[in-house]
Amino acid sequence: MPLIPEEPQIHESAQGPRATPASGRTAPTPRPVPGPRPAAPSRPGRPGPLRPTPPAQRTPRDVAVAKPAPSGPAAPAASTPAAATPQIQLIPASPDGALDAAEEAVDLLLESGRAPGDVLVITTGEQHPWAAHELSFGEASYWAQHDAGDDVFYADASVAERAAARPVIVVAVNGGPDAAAADTLPLALSRAGALLIVCGDPQRINSVLGAGV
């Protein structure tokens, strides 16, 4: 059973606001919509959230007298809720256009309030230009930026297992062997905390995943 239908209407069910593309840029069809996210942190130079006013101190007259607990068997403890499964979104794209689609997804995530450090981008084929540039200064510097966790991080499939989990993971199926996608997609699903976005050819993605996810 395919993971995701190929009809473009799949994106109409995604939740969240849609951002208007910047002038001069052509909006891809369809674009991803960010899933659930924590409140965006305040940016440098902007005032942070106002602290709530502390409650007024009550007099002893206002304090209710504690009642003894009723006798009888203790109520059972509430069960711990199961971990939430991340939302999965598919952006149809050719191998040549998958990286551009992933960039558009990242732009929309940031415009909607996602913190840059929430996002990890994985490529199955050619490296993202940012990753190639940063690796030219050495792996130590490259992975130090990953560990800092304060910006979008880009990694290819060969090192994706070393990357830590993040709330949002974007996978660009931009070429490479089928084994790269077969290994990367389940890994990305297990590491995504809230949202997994996959940019690529739906037929190839479904043929790789089958009913495995």
C-alpha positions as CSV (number, residue, x, y, z in Angstrom):
1,M,0.0,0.0,0.0
2,P,1.7,3.3,-1.1
3,L,2.6,5.6,1.7
4,I,1.3,8.7,0.0
5,P,-1.1,9.1,-3.0
6,E,0.4,10.8,-6.0
7,E,-2.5,13.3,-6.4
8,P,-1.6,16.9,-5.8
9,Q,-4.6,17.2,-3.4
10,I,-2.5,15.5,-0.7
11,H,-1.2,18.9,0.4
12,E,-4.6,20.4,0.8
13,S,-5.0,18.3,4.0
14,A,-1.9,19.7,5.6
15,Q,-2.4,22.0,8.6
16,G,-1.0,25.4,9.2
17,P,-0.7,28.8,7.5
18,R,0.6,29.2,4.0
19,A,3.2,31.9,3.4
20,T,3.1,34.1,0.4
21,P,6.2,33.7,-1.9
22,A,8.5,36.7,-2.0
23,S,8.2,38.9,-5.0
24,G,10.1,37.8,-8.1
25,R,10.0,34.1,-7.0
26,T,7.9,31.5,-8.6
27,A,5.9,29.5,-6.0
28,P,6.3,25.7,-6.4
29,T,3.2,23.5,-6.7
30,P,2.5,22.3,-4.1
31,R,4.4,23.8,-1.1
32,P,4.7,22.1,2.3
33,V,2.9,23.5,5.3
34,P,4.7,23.3,8.6
35,G,3.2,21.0,11.2
36,P,2.9,21.5,14.9
37,R,5.7,23.5,16.4
38,P,6.7,25.1,19.7
39,A,6.5,28.9,20.1
40,A,9.2,30.7,18.2
41,P,12.0,32.1,20.4
42,S,12.5,35.8,20.5
43,R,15.2,37.0,18.0
44,P,18.2,39.2,19.0
45,G,17.3,42.8,19.1
46,R,13.6,42.2,19.9
47,P,12.0,42.2,23.3
48,G,11.3,38.9,24.8
49,P,7.8,37.8,26.0
50,L,6.4,39.8,28.9
51,R,6.6,38.1,32.3
52,P,3.3,37.4,33.9
53,T,2.4,39.5,36.9
54,P,2.9,37.5,40.1
55,P,-0.4,36.7,41.9
56,A,-1.3,38.9,44.8
57,Q,-0.4,37.4,48.2
58,R,-3.5,36.0,49.9
59,T,-4.4,36.4,53.5
60,P,-4.9,33.4,55.7
61,R,-8.7,34.0,55.5
62,D,-8.5,33.5,51.7
63,V,-6.7,30.2,52.0
64,A,-9.0,27.2,51.9
65,V,-8.5,24.6,54.6
66,A,-7.2,21.4,53.2
67,K,-9.6,18.5,53.6
68,P,-8.3,15.0,54.5
69,A,-8.2,12.6,51.6
70,P,-11.0,10.1,51.6
71,S,-10.1,6.6,52.8
72,G,-10.1,3.7,50.3
73,P,-7.9,2.3,47.6
74,A,-5.7,4.7,45.8
75,A,-6.6,5.8,42.3
76,P,-4.5,4.1,39.6
77,A,-1.8,6.3,38.1
78,A,-2.4,7.8,34.7
79,S,-0.7,5.9,32.0
80,T,2.1,7.6,30.1
81,P,0.9,8.7,26.6
82,A,2.7,7.0,23.6
83,A,5.2,9.0,21.7
84,A,3.5,11.0,18.9
85,T,4.2,9.9,15.3
86,P,5.6,12.7,13.2
87,Q,3.4,14.1,10.4
88,I,4.6,13.1,6.9
89,Q,4.4,15.4,3.9
90,L,5.4,14.6,0.3
91,I,6.4,17.3,-2.2
92,P,6.4,15.8,-5.7
93,A,9.6,16.8,-7.5
94,S,12.1,15.4,-10.0
95,P,15.6,14.4,-8.9
96,D,16.9,17.7,-10.4
97,G,14.2,19.8,-8.6
98,A,14.2,18.0,-5.3
99,L,16.8,20.2,-3.7
100,D,15.0,23.4,-4.8
101,A,11.8,22.0,-3.4
102,A,13.6,21.3,-0.1
103,E,14.9,24.9,0.0
104,E,11.3,26.2,-0.5
105,A,10.2,24.0,2.3
106,V,12.9,25.4,4.6
107,D,12.0,28.9,3.6
108,L,8.3,28.4,4.5
109,L,9.2,26.7,7.8
110,L,11.3,29.7,8.9
111,E,8.7,32.2,7.6
112,S,6.1,30.5,9.7
113,G,8.1,30.8,12.9
114,R,10.2,27.7,13.1
115,A,13.6,28.2,14.7
116,P,16.5,27.4,12.3
117,G,17.9,25.0,14.8
118,D,14.7,22.9,14.5
119,V,15.5,21.9,10.9
120,L,17.7,19.2,9.4
121,V,18.0,18.7,5.6
122,I,19.2,15.4,4.2
123,T,20.1,14.8,0.6
124,T,20.3,11.4,-1.0
125,G,22.3,12.5,-4.1
126,E,24.6,15.5,-4.6
127,Q,25.5,17.4,-1.4
128,H,23.8,20.7,-0.6
129,P,26.1,23.6,-1.6
130,W,26.2,24.7,2.1
131,A,27.4,21.3,3.3
132,A,30.0,21.1,0.5
133,H,31.3,24.6,1.4
134,E,31.5,24.0,5.1
135,L,33.2,20.6,4.7
136,S,35.9,22.4,2.8
137,F,37.1,23.8,6.1
138,G,37.2,20.4,7.7
139,E,34.9,17.9,9.3
140,A,35.6,19.2,12.8
141,S,34.3,22.7,11.9
142,Y,31.3,21.2,10.0
143,W,30.1,19.0,12.9
144,A,30.8,21.8,15.4
145,Q,28.0,23.7,13.7
146,H,25.8,20.7,13.9
147,D,26.4,20.4,17.7
148,A,25.7,24.1,18.2
149,G,22.2,23.4,17.0
150,D,21.4,27.0,16.3
151,D,21.0,26.9,12.5
152,V,19.6,24.8,9.7
153,F,22.0,21.9,9.2
154,Y,22.5,20.1,5.9
155,A,23.9,16.5,5.6
156,D,24.0,13.9,2.9
157,A,22.7,10.4,3.3
158,S,26.2,8.9,3.9
159,V,26.5,10.8,7.2
160,A,22.8,11.3,8.2
161,E,23.0,8.6,10.8
162,R,25.5,10.8,12.8
163,A,23.1,13.8,12.8
164,A,21.0,14.2,15.9
165,A,17.2,14.2,16.0
166,R,15.4,17.5,15.3
167,P,11.7,18.5,15.3
168,V,11.6,18.8,11.5
169,I,13.6,16.8,8.9
170,V,13.5,17.5,5.2
171,V,14.7,14.8,2.8
172,A,15.6,15.8,-0.7
173,V,15.6,12.6,-2.9
174,N,17.8,14.3,-5.5
175,G,19.4,11.2,-7.0
176,G,21.8,8.7,-5.7
177,P,21.2,4.9,-5.5
178,D,17.9,3.5,-4.3
179,A,19.7,2.1,-1.3
180,A,20.4,5.7,-0.2
181,A,16.7,6.6,-0.1
182,A,15.8,3.2,1.4
183,D,18.2,3.8,4.3
184,T,17.6,7.5,4.7
185,L,13.8,7.7,4.7
186,P,13.2,5.3,7.7
187,L,16.0,6.9,9.6
188,A,14.6,10.4,9.0
189,L,11.2,9.2,10.1
190,S,12.7,7.9,13.4
191,R,14.6,11.1,14.0
192,A,11.9,13.6,13.1
193,G,10.1,14.9,16.3
194,A,7.1,16.6,14.7
195,L,7.3,16.7,10.9
196,L,9.0,14.8,8.1
197,I,9.0,16.4,4.6
198,V,10.1,14.3,1.6
199,C,10.8,16.0,-1.7
200,G,11.1,13.7,-4.7
201,D,9.4,11.5,-7.2
202,P,6.4,9.9,-5.6
203,Q,6.6,6.7,-7.7
204,R,10.3,6.2,-6.7
205,I,9.6,7.0,-3.0
206,N,6.7,4.6,-2.8
207,S,8.6,1.9,-4.7
208,V,11.5,2.2,-2.2
209,L,9.3,2.3,0.9
210,G,6.6,0.0,-0.2
211,A,4.4,-0.6,2.8
212,G,7.4,-0.5,5.2
213,V,6.5,2.9,6.7
